[in-house]
Amino acid sequence: MQRLKVYLGAAPGVGETYRMLDEGRRRAVRGADVVVGSRSATAAPARRRCSTGWRPFPRISGTRRGGRCEEMDLRTVLARRPRVAIVDEFAHSNIPGDGRNPKRRQDIETLLAAGIDVVTALNIQHLESLNDVAEKITGVPQHETVPDEVVRRAWQIELVGVLGRPGGCVHPAPRPPTPEPGPCRHLPHAVAGPAVGRNQPSASSSPGGRAAGPARTR
């Protein structure tokens, strides 16, 4: 059974694309045949480093809203038959024409049906059930969404949190100032020194409260 893994970003820029590419790199290191069928055009330096060593895979060029863009060449990926395909932007809408599927999720379903594992990435605001919530928060309607039931069918979903990871654009909150170190008596035993064990004599265990010393020889 072929497997779909989804890296689900809690917000734009938290590093879900980086994590997707890094998994592909790790699988390739372990010997899997991996191709990058599609990757976000806004490739941060960390993302480009994750793609280093992979031969550029052919893509289809097209025009959208007066600008040039590239789409995954699904037919070439199917002919290549890799073990794993890295396909970014799960909610993406393909450029119409040439018999292409309207949605990238349909491309992914085609790859899975052909026996190819797929690793993809998705921002949480592109989930269909959260579309109206995201619009209320951001004021921007999301025209590209994925039905929740499609995402639930994934073999594995990994949430990428709010704090930025390598390749993301969100930075962690500043750390609070480090407090001044207190006296040694406030330090834990692990730092200040080993605790006295049950079988080790202490100052209070010897007669008169004196520490037990070495036995005298006569």
CSV table of C-alpha atoms in Angstrom, one decimal:
chain,number,residue,atom,x,y,z
A,1,MET,CA,0.0,0.0,0.0
A,2,GLN,CA,1.4,3.4,-1.0
A,3,ARG,CA,1.7,6.0,1.6
A,4,LEU,CA,0.9,9.8,1.7
A,5,LYS,CA,2.7,11.9,4.3
A,6,VAL,CA,1.5,15.5,4.9
A,7,TYR,CA,3.5,18.2,6.7
A,8,LEU,CA,0.8,20.5,8.0
A,9,GLY,CA,2.0,24.0,8.8
A,10,ALA,CA,0.3,25.9,11.6
A,11,ALA,CA,1.0,29.2,9.8
A,12,PRO,CA,2.7,30.4,6.7
A,13,GLY,CA,6.5,30.3,6.9
A,14,VAL,CA,6.9,27.9,9.8
A,15,GLY,CA,9.0,25.5,7.8
A,16,GLU,CA,6.7,22.8,6.5
A,17,THR,CA,8.3,22.9,3.0
A,18,TYR,CA,11.8,22.6,4.6
A,19,ARG,CA,10.6,19.6,6.6
A,20,MET,CA,9.2,18.0,3.5
A,21,LEU,CA,12.4,18.4,1.5
A,22,ASP,CA,14.5,17.3,4.5
A,23,GLU,CA,12.5,14.1,4.7
A,24,GLY,CA,13.1,13.5,1.0
A,25,ARG,CA,16.8,14.1,1.5
A,26,ARG,CA,17.0,11.6,4.4
A,27,ARG,CA,15.1,9.0,2.5
A,28,ALA,CA,17.5,9.4,-0.4
A,29,VAL,CA,20.5,9.0,1.9
A,30,ARG,CA,19.0,5.7,3.1
A,31,GLY,CA,18.9,4.5,-0.5
A,32,ALA,CA,15.4,5.3,-1.7
A,33,ASP,CA,14.8,6.6,-5.2
A,34,VAL,CA,13.4,10.1,-4.6
A,35,VAL,CA,12.4,12.8,-7.0
A,36,VAL,CA,11.2,16.4,-6.4
A,37,GLY,CA,8.2,16.6,-8.6
A,38,SER,CA,7.2,20.0,-7.4
A,39,ARG,CA,8.6,22.6,-5.0
A,40,SER,CA,7.5,26.0,-3.9
A,41,ALA,CA,8.9,28.8,-6.2
A,42,THR,CA,9.7,30.9,-3.1
A,43,ALA,CA,12.7,28.7,-2.1
A,44,ALA,CA,14.5,30.0,0.9
A,45,PRO,CA,18.3,29.2,1.1
A,46,ALA,CA,17.7,26.4,3.6
A,47,ARG,CA,15.2,24.8,1.2
A,48,ARG,CA,17.7,25.1,-1.7
A,49,ARG,CA,20.3,23.4,0.5
A,50,CYS,CA,17.9,20.5,1.1
A,51,SER,CA,17.5,20.1,-2.6
A,52,THR,CA,21.3,20.0,-3.2
A,53,GLY,CA,22.3,16.7,-4.9
A,54,TRP,CA,19.0,16.0,-6.6
A,55,ARG,CA,19.0,16.2,-10.3
A,56,PRO,CA,16.5,18.9,-11.5
A,57,PHE,CA,13.3,17.2,-12.6
A,58,PRO,CA,11.5,18.3,-15.8
A,59,ARG,CA,8.6,20.7,-15.2
A,60,ILE,CA,5.9,22.2,-17.5
A,61,SER,CA,6.0,25.9,-18.0
A,62,GLY,CA,2.8,27.9,-18.3
A,63,THR,CA,1.2,31.3,-17.8
A,64,ARG,CA,-1.0,32.3,-15.0
A,65,ARG,CA,-2.4,35.9,-14.5
A,66,GLY,CA,0.1,37.2,-17.0
A,67,GLY,CA,3.2,35.6,-15.3
A,68,ARG,CA,5.3,32.6,-16.0
A,69,CYS,CA,5.1,29.6,-13.7
A,70,GLU,CA,6.0,25.9,-13.6
A,71,GLU,CA,3.9,22.9,-12.9
A,72,MET,CA,4.8,19.3,-12.1
A,73,ASP,CA,5.2,17.1,-15.2
A,74,LEU,CA,3.0,14.3,-13.9
A,75,ARG,CA,3.5,12.1,-17.0
A,76,THR,CA,7.3,12.3,-16.7
A,77,VAL,CA,7.1,11.4,-13.0
A,78,LEU,CA,4.9,8.4,-13.7
A,79,ALA,CA,7.2,7.3,-16.5
A,80,ARG,CA,10.2,7.6,-14.1
A,81,ARG,CA,8.4,5.6,-11.4
A,82,PRO,CA,10.4,6.7,-8.3
A,83,ARG,CA,9.9,5.1,-4.9
A,84,VAL,CA,9.1,8.5,-3.4
A,85,ALA,CA,7.8,11.8,-5.0
A,86,ILE,CA,8.2,15.1,-3.2
A,87,VAL,CA,5.2,17.3,-4.2
A,88,ASP,CA,4.8,20.7,-2.5
A,89,GLU,CA,1.6,22.8,-2.1
A,90,PHE,CA,-1.1,20.1,-1.6
A,91,ALA,CA,-3.9,22.7,-2.2
A,92,HIS,CA,-2.4,24.1,-5.5
A,93,SER,CA,-4.6,24.6,-8.6
A,94,ASN,CA,-2.9,23.5,-11.8
A,95,ILE,CA,-2.7,25.6,-14.9
A,96,PRO,CA,-5.5,24.5,-17.2
A,97,GLY,CA,-4.7,22.7,-20.5
A,98,ASP,CA,-2.9,19.7,-21.9
A,99,GLY,CA,-5.2,17.3,-20.2
A,100,ARG,CA,-3.9,18.2,-16.7
A,101,ASN,CA,-5.8,17.6,-13.5
A,102,PRO,CA,-7.5,20.7,-12.2
A,103,LYS,CA,-6.0,20.2,-8.7
A,104,ARG,CA,-2.6,19.0,-7.5
A,105,ARG,CA,-4.2,16.8,-4.9
A,106,GLN,CA,-5.6,14.8,-7.9
A,107,ASP,CA,-2.0,14.5,-9.2
A,108,ILE,CA,-1.0,13.1,-5.9
A,109,GLU,CA,-3.9,10.6,-6.0
A,110,THR,CA,-2.6,9.5,-9.4
A,111,LEU,CA,0.9,9.0,-8.1
A,112,LEU,CA,-0.4,7.0,-5.1
A,113,ALA,CA,-2.5,4.8,-7.4
A,114,ALA,CA,0.6,4.1,-9.5
A,115,GLY,CA,2.5,2.8,-6.5
A,116,ILE,CA,4.6,5.9,-5.6
A,117,ASP,CA,4.8,7.2,-2.1
A,118,VAL,CA,4.2,10.9,-1.8
A,119,VAL,CA,5.4,13.5,0.8
A,120,THR,CA,3.6,16.9,0.6
A,121,ALA,CA,3.2,20.1,2.5
A,122,LEU,CA,0.1,22.2,3.4
A,123,ASN,CA,-0.7,25.2,5.4
A,124,ILE,CA,-3.6,24.8,7.9
A,125,GLN,CA,-5.6,27.7,6.5
A,126,HIS,CA,-6.0,25.7,3.3
A,127,LEU,CA,-8.1,23.1,5.0
A,128,GLU,CA,-11.6,23.4,3.7
A,129,SER,CA,-13.2,23.4,7.2
A,130,LEU,CA,-11.0,26.3,8.4
A,131,ASN,CA,-11.4,28.4,5.3
A,132,ASP,CA,-13.9,30.8,6.8
A,133,VAL,CA,-11.9,31.0,10.1
A,134,ALA,CA,-8.7,31.9,8.3
A,135,GLU,CA,-10.5,34.6,6.3
A,136,LYS,CA,-11.9,36.2,9.5
A,137,ILE,CA,-8.4,36.2,11.1
A,138,THR,CA,-6.4,37.3,8.1
A,139,GLY,CA,-9.0,39.2,6.0
A,140,VAL,CA,-7.8,37.2,3.0
A,141,PRO,CA,-10.0,34.6,1.4
A,142,GLN,CA,-8.4,31.3,0.5
A,143,HIS,CA,-9.4,30.2,-2.9
A,144,GLU,CA,-7.2,27.0,-2.9
A,145,THR,CA,-8.4,24.5,-0.3
A,146,VAL,CA,-8.2,20.7,0.3
A,147,PRO,CA,-11.3,18.8,1.7
A,148,ASP,CA,-10.6,17.5,5.2
A,149,GLU,CA,-11.5,13.9,4.2
A,150,VAL,CA,-8.7,14.0,1.7
A,151,VAL,CA,-6.1,15.0,4.3
A,152,ARG,CA,-7.5,12.4,6.8
A,153,ARG,CA,-6.7,9.6,4.3
A,154,ALA,CA,-3.0,10.4,4.7
A,155,TRP,CA,-0.9,7.6,6.2
A,156,GLN,CA,0.8,10.2,8.4
A,157,ILE,CA,0.2,13.9,9.3
A,158,GLU,CA,2.9,15.8,11.0
A,159,LEU,CA,2.1,19.2,12.5
A,160,VAL,CA,4.9,21.8,12.1
A,161,GLY,CA,4.5,24.3,15.0
A,162,VAL,CA,4.4,28.0,15.3
A,163,LEU,CA,8.1,28.5,16.2
A,164,GLY,CA,10.3,28.9,13.2
A,165,ARG,CA,12.4,26.0,12.0
A,166,PRO,CA,15.2,26.1,9.4
A,167,GLY,CA,13.7,27.3,6.2
A,168,GLY,CA,10.8,29.1,7.8
A,169,CYS,CA,10.2,32.8,8.1
A,170,VAL,CA,8.6,32.9,11.6
A,171,HIS,CA,11.2,33.6,14.3
A,172,PRO,CA,10.8,32.4,17.9
A,173,ALA,CA,9.9,35.0,20.6
A,174,PRO,CA,12.9,36.6,22.4
A,175,ARG,CA,14.1,34.7,25.4
A,176,PRO,CA,13.6,36.2,28.9
A,177,PRO,CA,16.8,37.5,30.5
A,178,THR,CA,18.9,34.9,32.3
A,179,PRO,CA,18.5,35.4,36.1
A,180,GLU,CA,21.6,36.0,38.2
A,181,PRO,CA,23.0,32.7,39.7
A,182,GLY,CA,22.1,32.3,43.4
A,183,PRO,CA,24.3,30.9,46.2
A,184,CYS,CA,25.4,27.3,46.0
A,185,ARG,CA,22.8,26.1,48.5
A,186,HIS,CA,20.1,26.8,45.9
A,187,LEU,CA,21.7,24.7,43.2
A,188,PRO,CA,20.4,21.2,42.6
A,189,HIS,CA,22.4,18.3,43.8
A,190,ALA,CA,23.2,17.3,40.2
A,191,VAL,CA,25.1,20.6,39.9
A,192,ALA,CA,26.4,21.3,43.4
A,193,GLY,CA,27.6,17.7,44.0
A,194,PRO,CA,26.5,14.2,44.5
A,195,ALA,CA,24.0,13.5,47.2
A,196,VAL,CA,25.0,11.3,50.1
A,197,GLY,CA,23.9,7.7,49.5
A,198,ARG,CA,22.2,5.5,52.0
A,199,ASN,CA,25.3,3.4,52.6
A,200,GLN,CA,27.7,6.4,52.8
A,201,PRO,CA,28.4,7.8,56.3
A,202,SER,CA,27.5,11.5,56.9
A,203,ALA,CA,28.3,14.0,59.7
A,204,SER,CA,25.0,13.1,61.4
A,205,SER,CA,25.5,9.4,61.2
A,206,SER,CA,28.5,9.1,63.5
A,207,PRO,CA,28.4,9.3,67.3
A,208,GLY,CA,28.4,12.9,68.6
A,209,GLY,CA,27.6,14.3,65.2
A,210,ARG,CA,31.3,14.1,64.1
A,211,ALA,CA,32.1,12.8,60.7
A,212,ALA,CA,33.3,9.3,60.6
A,213,GLY,CA,37.0,9.2,59.6
A,214,PRO,CA,39.3,6.3,58.7
A,215,ALA,CA,39.8,3.6,61.3
A,216,ARG,CA,42.9,4.0,63.4
A,217,THR,CA,45.5,1.3,63.4
A,218,ARG,CA,47.3,0.3,66.6
